[in-house]
Coordinates of C-alpha atoms in Angstrom, one line a residue:
M1199 CA -9.8 -9.1 5.9
R1200 CA -12.1 -10.0 7.9
S1201 CA -11.2 -10.1 4.5
R1202 CA -14.8 -9.3 5.4
T1203 CA -13.6 -8.5 0.9
L1204 CA -11.4 -9.7 2.9
T1205 CA -13.4 -11.3 0.5
L1206 CA -6.9 -11.8 -1.8
L1207 CA -2.5 -11.0 5.4
A1208 CA -3.0 -11.4 6.7
A1209 CA 1.4 -11.0 14.2
T1210 CA 2.5 -8.9 16.9
V1211 CA 4.7 -5.8 15.7
S1212 CA 6.9 -3.4 17.5
A1213 CA 5.2 0.3 18.3
G1214 CA 6.4 1.6 14.7
L1215 CA 5.5 -1.8 12.8
A1216 CA 2.5 -3.3 13.8
L1217 CA 0.2 -5.6 11.8
T1218 CA -3.1 -7.0 12.4
A1219 CA -4.8 -9.6 14.7
C1220 CA -6.2 -9.6 18.1
G1221 CA -3.5 -8.8 20.4
T1222 CA -1.7 -12.1 18.9
N1223 CA -1.5 -13.2 15.3
S1224 CA -4.0 -16.0 15.7
S1225 CA -6.4 -16.1 13.2
N1226 CA -9.5 -16.4 15.5
S1227 CA -8.2 -14.6 18.8
G1228 CA -10.6 -12.4 20.4
G1229 CA -8.9 -10.0 22.7
T1230 CA -9.7 -6.0 22.3
G1231 CA -6.3 -4.6 22.9
S1232 CA -5.3 -2.1 25.2
N1233 CA -7.9 0.6 24.6
S1234 CA -11.2 -0.7 26.0
A1235 CA -14.4 0.7 24.2
S1236 CA -16.1 3.2 25.8
S1237 CA -19.6 4.9 25.9
S1238 CA -18.1 8.3 24.2
A1239 CA -14.4 9.0 23.4
P1240 CA -12.1 11.4 25.3
A1241 CA -12.1 14.9 24.5
A1242 CA -9.9 16.1 21.3
G1243 CA -6.5 17.2 22.0
G1244 CA -3.4 15.5 22.9
G1245 CA -1.0 15.3 20.0
A1246 CA 0.1 18.3 18.2
N1247 CA -2.3 18.0 15.5
G1248 CA -5.2 17.0 17.9
K1249 CA -7.1 13.8 18.1
V1250 CA -8.0 11.3 15.2
G1251 CA -10.6 8.6 16.1
V1252 CA -10.3 5.2 14.6
I1253 CA -13.1 2.6 14.8
L1254 CA -12.1 -0.9 14.2
P1255 CA -15.0 -3.4 13.0
E1256 CA -14.7 -6.7 15.1
T1257 CA -11.8 -9.5 16.3
A1258 CA -13.8 -12.7 15.7
S1259 CA -13.2 -13.4 11.8
S1260 CA -9.5 -12.1 11.5
A1261 CA -6.3 -11.9 13.5
R1262 CA -5.3 -8.6 11.7
W1263 CA -7.3 -5.9 13.1
E1264 CA -5.7 -5.9 16.7
A1265 CA -2.6 -7.1 15.9
F1266 CA -1.8 -5.2 12.7
D1267 CA -4.1 -2.4 12.0
K1268 CA -4.4 -1.0 15.5
P1269 CA -0.5 -0.6 16.5
M1270 CA 0.2 0.5 12.9
L1271 CA -2.4 3.2 12.6
Q1272 CA -1.3 4.2 16.2
A1273 CA 2.2 4.7 15.2
A1274 CA 1.5 6.2 11.8
L1275 CA -1.1 8.8 13.2
A1276 CA 1.6 9.5 15.8
A1277 CA 4.3 10.5 13.5
Q1278 CA 1.9 12.8 11.9
G1279 CA 1.2 14.5 14.9
F1280 CA -2.0 13.3 15.9
D1281 CA -3.3 11.5 19.2
A1282 CA -5.0 8.4 17.8
D1283 CA -7.7 7.0 19.8
V1284 CA -8.0 3.5 18.2
Q1285 CA -11.4 1.4 19.1
N1286 CA -13.1 -1.8 18.1
A1287 CA -16.6 -2.1 18.1
Q1288 CA -16.4 -5.9 18.5
G1289 CA -19.0 -6.5 15.6
D1290 CA -21.6 -4.6 17.3
A1291 CA -23.6 -1.9 15.4
Q1292 CA -24.7 -0.1 18.5
K1293 CA -21.3 0.2 19.9
F1294 CA -19.8 1.6 17.0
T1295 CA -22.6 4.1 16.5
T1296 CA -21.8 5.0 20.2
L1297 CA -17.9 5.2 19.7
A1298 CA -18.9 7.3 16.6
D1299 CA -21.0 9.9 18.5
G1300 CA -18.4 10.2 21.2
F1301 CA -15.8 11.1 18.5
I1302 CA -18.0 13.6 16.8
S1303 CA -19.2 15.1 19.7
S1304 CA -15.5 15.4 21.0
G1305 CA -14.5 17.2 17.8
V1306 CA -11.9 15.1 16.3
K1307 CA -9.7 16.5 13.6
A1308 CA -10.9 13.2 11.5
L1309 CA -12.7 10.0 11.9
I1310 CA -11.4 6.8 10.3
I1311 CA -13.8 4.1 10.1
A1312 CA -14.1 0.2 9.2
P1313 CA -17.6 -0.9 9.7
S1314 CA -18.9 -4.2 9.7
D1315 CA -22.0 -3.1 8.3
P1316 CA -22.0 -0.3 5.9
A1317 CA -25.3 1.2 6.5
V1318 CA -24.1 1.8 10.0
G1319 CA -20.7 3.4 8.3
A1320 CA -23.2 5.6 6.0
A1321 CA -25.1 6.9 8.9
V1322 CA -22.2 7.9 10.8
E1323 CA -20.7 9.7 8.1
S1324 CA -23.7 11.4 7.4
K1325 CA -23.3 12.6 11.2
A1326 CA -19.7 13.4 10.9
K1327 CA -20.5 15.7 7.6
A1328 CA -23.0 17.5 9.5
A1329 CA -20.3 18.2 12.4
G1330 CA -17.4 19.6 9.6
I1331 CA -15.3 16.3 10.4
P1332 CA -13.7 14.5 7.4
V1333 CA -14.2 10.6 7.3
I1334 CA -11.9 8.1 5.9
D1335 CA -13.2 4.7 4.8
Y1336 CA -10.4 2.3 6.0
D1337 CA -10.0 -1.2 4.6
R1338 CA -13.5 -1.2 3.6
P1339 CA -16.0 1.2 2.2
S1340 CA -19.5 2.4 3.4
L1341 CA -21.4 2.0 0.7
G1342 CA -24.1 4.6 0.2
G1343 CA -22.0 6.7 2.4
S1344 CA -20.4 10.2 1.9
A1345 CA -16.8 9.7 3.2
E1346 CA -14.8 11.3 0.2
Y1347 CA -11.7 9.2 0.7
Y1348 CA -11.2 5.2 1.1
V1349 CA -7.9 3.6 1.7
S1350 CA -7.6 -0.1 1.1
F1351 CA -6.0 -2.7 -1.2
D1352 CA -6.7 -3.5 -4.6
N1353 CA -9.3 -6.1 -3.5
E1354 CA -10.2 -7.3 -6.8
K1355 CA -6.5 -8.4 -7.4
V1356 CA -6.6 -10.1 -4.1
G1357 CA -9.5 -12.4 -5.5
Q1358 CA -7.3 -12.8 -9.2
L1359 CA -4.3 -13.9 -6.9
Q1360 CA -6.5 -16.7 -5.2
G1361 CA -7.9 -18.0 -8.2
Q1362 CA -4.8 -18.0 -10.2
A1363 CA -3.3 -19.9 -7.3
M1364 CA -5.9 -22.4 -7.3
A1365 CA -5.6 -22.8 -11.0
D1366 CA -2.0 -23.5 -10.7
A1367 CA -2.8 -25.5 -8.0
L1368 CA -4.9 -27.8 -10.2
K1369 CA -3.5 -27.5 -13.3
D1370 CA -2.3 -31.0 -13.7
K1371 CA -5.9 -32.3 -12.4
A1372 CA -8.7 -32.0 -15.3
G1373 CA -11.9 -31.6 -14.3
A1374 CA -11.2 -30.8 -10.7
G1375 CA -13.8 -29.8 -8.2
V1376 CA -13.8 -26.5 -6.7
V1377 CA -15.7 -25.2 -3.5
Q1378 CA -15.8 -21.2 -3.0
I1379 CA -16.0 -20.3 0.5
E1380 CA -16.5 -16.4 0.6
G1381 CA -17.0 -13.5 2.8
A1382 CA -19.8 -11.5 4.0
P1383 CA -22.4 -10.7 1.4
T1384 CA -22.8 -7.5 3.0
D1385 CA -19.1 -6.6 2.5
N1386 CA -17.9 -5.1 -0.7
N1387 CA -14.6 -6.2 -0.1
A1388 CA -15.7 -9.7 -0.4
T1389 CA -17.9 -8.9 -3.5
L1390 CA -14.3 -8.0 -5.1
F1391 CA -12.6 -10.8 -3.9
T1392 CA -15.0 -12.9 -5.5
K1393 CA -15.2 -11.2 -8.5
G1394 CA -11.4 -11.1 -8.8
Q1395 CA -11.4 -15.2 -8.4
D1396 CA -14.1 -15.4 -10.9
S1397 CA -12.2 -13.7 -13.4
V1398 CA -9.7 -16.5 -13.3
L1399 CA -11.9 -19.3 -12.5
E1400 CA -15.1 -19.0 -14.7
P1401 CA -13.3 -19.2 -17.9
L1402 CA -12.0 -22.6 -16.7
F1403 CA -15.3 -23.5 -15.6
S1404 CA -16.5 -22.6 -18.4
A1405 CA -14.1 -24.7 -20.5
G1406 CA -14.3 -27.7 -18.3
T1407 CA -10.9 -27.6 -17.1
L1408 CA -12.3 -27.0 -13.7
K1409 CA -15.7 -27.7 -12.2
R1410 CA -17.4 -25.7 -9.6
I1411 CA -19.1 -27.6 -6.9
Q1412 CA -20.4 -24.7 -5.0
K1413 CA -19.6 -21.2 -4.4
Q1414 CA -20.8 -20.0 -0.6
P1415 CA -20.9 -16.7 1.1
I1416 CA -20.5 -16.7 4.8
N1417 CA -22.5 -14.5 6.8
D1418 CA -20.2 -11.9 9.1
W1419 CA -17.0 -13.9 8.3
D1420 CA -17.9 -16.6 10.7
N1421 CA -15.3 -18.8 10.9
Q1422 CA -17.4 -21.6 12.9
L1423 CA -20.1 -21.2 10.2
G1424 CA -17.6 -21.3 7.3
G1425 CA -16.6 -24.7 8.5
T1426 CA -19.9 -26.2 9.1
T1427 CA -21.0 -24.9 5.6
F1428 CA -17.9 -26.4 4.1
E1429 CA -18.7 -29.7 5.7
Q1430 CA -22.2 -29.6 4.5
I1431 CA -21.1 -29.4 0.9
F1432 CA -18.3 -31.7 1.0
T1433 CA -20.8 -34.4 2.5
A1434 CA -23.5 -33.4 0.1
N1435 CA -20.6 -33.8 -2.8
G1436 CA -19.8 -37.5 -1.8
G1437 CA -16.9 -36.5 0.2
K1438 CA -15.0 -35.4 -2.8
V1439 CA -13.3 -32.0 -3.2
D1440 CA -10.3 -31.1 -5.2
G1441 CA -9.5 -27.4 -4.1
V1442 CA -11.2 -25.0 -1.8
V1443 CA -11.0 -21.2 -2.6
A1444 CA -11.3 -19.7 1.1
A1445 CA -11.5 -16.1 1.0
N1446 CA -9.2 -15.3 4.3
D1447 CA -7.2 -17.5 6.6
G1448 CA -9.7 -17.5 9.0
L1449 CA -12.1 -19.1 6.8
A1450 CA -9.3 -21.6 5.4
G1451 CA -8.4 -22.7 9.0
A1452 CA -12.2 -23.9 9.3
V1453 CA -11.9 -25.6 6.1
I1454 CA -8.7 -27.4 7.0
T1455 CA -10.3 -28.5 10.2
I1456 CA -12.9 -30.4 8.2
L1457 CA -10.3 -31.7 5.9
K1458 CA -8.2 -33.0 8.5
K1459 CA -11.2 -34.9 10.1
N1460 CA -11.4 -36.6 6.6
G1461 CA -7.6 -37.4 6.1
L1462 CA -7.4 -34.6 3.2
N1463 CA -5.4 -32.0 4.6
G1464 CA -2.3 -31.4 2.8
K1465 CA -3.9 -33.1 -0.3
V1466 CA -6.5 -30.5 -1.3
P1467 CA -5.1 -26.9 -1.9
V1468 CA -6.7 -24.1 0.0
T1469 CA -6.2 -20.8 -0.3
G1470 CA -6.4 -17.7 2.2
Q1471 CA -5.6 -13.9 3.0
D1472 CA -4.0 -11.8 5.4
A1473 CA -0.7 -13.6 6.2
T1474 CA -1.7 -14.3 9.7
A1475 CA 0.7 -16.5 11.9
D1476 CA -1.7 -19.4 11.7
G1477 CA -2.2 -19.0 7.9
L1478 CA 1.5 -18.8 7.5
M1479 CA 2.1 -22.1 9.6
A1480 CA -0.6 -23.7 7.5
V1481 CA 1.1 -23.1 4.6
M1482 CA 4.4 -24.1 5.9
R1483 CA 2.5 -27.5 7.1
G1484 CA 1.3 -27.9 3.5
D1485 CA -2.4 -27.7 4.8
Q1486 CA -2.9 -24.4 3.1
Y1487 CA -1.9 -23.9 -0.4
M1488 CA -1.0 -20.1 -0.3
T1489 CA -2.1 -16.7 1.7
V1490 CA -2.2 -13.1 0.4
F1491 CA 0.0 -10.7 2.1
K1492 CA -1.3 -7.0 2.2
P1493 CA 1.3 -4.7 3.6
I1494 CA -1.0 -3.2 6.5
K1495 CA 1.8 -0.6 7.8
E1496 CA 1.4 1.1 4.0
E1497 CA -2.2 1.3 4.4
A1498 CA -1.9 2.8 7.9
E1499 CA 0.8 5.1 6.9
A1500 CA -1.4 6.2 3.7
T1501 CA -4.6 6.7 5.9
A1502 CA -2.3 8.8 8.4
K1503 CA -1.0 11.1 5.7
L1504 CA -4.4 11.5 4.1
A1505 CA -6.0 12.4 7.7
A1506 CA -3.2 15.0 7.9
A1507 CA -4.1 16.8 4.8
L1508 CA -8.0 16.8 5.7
A1509 CA -7.4 17.9 9.2
K1510 CA -5.5 20.8 7.6
G1511 CA -8.4 21.5 5.0
D1512 CA -5.9 20.3 2.5
K1513 CA -8.2 18.9 -0.4
A1514 CA -5.4 19.1 -3.1
G1515 CA -2.8 17.5 -0.9
A1516 CA -5.5 15.0 -0.1
D1517 CA -6.2 14.3 -3.7
A1518 CA -2.5 13.9 -4.6
I1519 CA -2.5 10.9 -1.8
A1520 CA -5.9 9.3 -3.2
K1521 CA -5.0 8.9 -6.9
G1522 CA -7.4 6.0 -7.5
T1523 CA -11.4 5.6 -7.4
L1524 CA -13.7 3.2 -6.1
H1525 CA -17.0 3.0 -7.5
D1526 CA -19.9 2.9 -5.1
P1527 CA -22.8 1.3 -6.8
K1528 CA -25.3 2.0 -3.9
G1529 CA -24.5 5.6 -4.0
N1530 CA -23.8 5.9 -7.6
R1531 CA -20.6 7.8 -7.3
D1532 CA -16.8 7.4 -7.4
I1533 CA -14.8 7.7 -4.0
K1534 CA -11.0 9.1 -4.2
S1535 CA -9.0 6.1 -3.0
V1536 CA -5.5 4.6 -2.3
L1537 CA -5.4 1.3 -3.8
L1538 CA -2.3 -0.5 -2.5
T1539 CA -0.9 -4.0 -4.1
P1540 CA -1.2 -7.3 -2.6
T1541 CA 1.3 -10.2 -2.8
T1542 CA 0.8 -13.9 -3.1
I1543 CA 2.6 -16.0 -0.5
L1544 CA 3.5 -19.6 -1.0
A1545 CA 5.9 -21.4 1.7
K1546 CA 8.8 -20.3 -0.4
D1547 CA 7.8 -16.4 0.2
I1548 CA 7.0 -16.8 4.0
K1549 CA 10.4 -15.2 4.8
T1550 CA 9.5 -12.0 3.3
V1551 CA 6.8 -11.3 5.6
V1552 CA 9.0 -12.1 8.5
T1553 CA 11.8 -10.0 7.2
Q1554 CA 9.4 -6.8 6.8
G1555 CA 8.7 -7.3 10.2
Y1556 CA 4.8 -8.3 10.0
V1557 CA 5.4 -11.5 11.6
K1558 CA 8.1 -12.6 14.0
A1559 CA 9.8 -16.0 13.7
A1560 CA 9.3 -16.8 17.2
E1561 CA 5.6 -17.0 16.4
I1562 CA 5.6 -19.4 13.5
C1563 CA 8.8 -21.5 13.9
G1564 CA 8.2 -23.4 17.1
G1565 CA 7.7 -27.1 17.6
D1566 CA 6.9 -29.1 14.5
L1567 CA 8.0 -26.2 12.1
A1568 CA 11.5 -25.7 13.4
A1569 CA 13.1 -27.7 10.8
K1570 CA 10.6 -26.2 8.1
C1571 CA 11.6 -22.5 9.0
T1572 CA 15.5 -23.3 9.0
S1573 CA 15.0 -24.8 5.3
L1574 CA 13.0 -21.7 4.4
G1575 CA 16.0 -19.4 6.0
I1576 CA 13.3 -18.2 8.3
S1577 CA 15.0 -16.9 11.9

């Protein structure tokens, strides 16, 4: 996410295996998918177990939400006997609230939300709780909210993978200068990505093994702003940079654009996250050092199983699924959580993402990358 925490992937997939992007797996596509956002959700019903409402955050910052999360959630919820209505708020707080109000008034069996603004998510959760509708925070938490369950990845681990990859890439370059381009400061996931990165990098900075040039969060995970911000940092530092920790593939792509302008693409390692098609192609070209793969199908399936337990009032069953915890510092409480494991993807690992069905070879192996795909055994 956005890696919008997600600060540590990021393709279209078949009905049963879908992953995230905006209809395609490009890191900055902007389609909304087949379900258009309406002023109110349809009446509950449909599937054998009724209707579940899902609200995704936006499509501008990452390709994952429409290409991966939407179809995978639809498939996973259908497998649990639900009729899933998956909408996207397109980064609009009012639209998010309106969609939620519609779902709540229609009496959905459960509400699954990934808000761009945690305060908006918390307000929605308060309304749902009053209506007796269970809420699951999906991928990112609504800090200060009341949802009892959260499903995501170990986002601090994502950051650790990014930080370690940068340390590995620069291990032979003592005193190398590193820029950190982080996700939105309002996104708790982004905070956790940064925390994970710093757990690896801070000791290296303190020892002088590496040097931090600047760390900069990017409001709204805005890729264009990320590119502009990086260019300003790059220029202020005399056109010198040895590595860039970018929090997701979208921001990585924006950074790479600036590096290309200065003839440095492929010479400066750049991290990413989400294993989007664009990110994977950049890794194969050598412009991006790594990305982080988060198997969203697992996230969607865990969410659907949790929704099924909650819809039946089976709290013990839900607790058996959500065995982890996430601390909500704003609400000063622990949220029962499913925290899945992310994986580092270097060029040699890309075949794994393809063979697991998250990205199709045809999406990433055309043109100048045909020979590279062949050498990596991707077909």
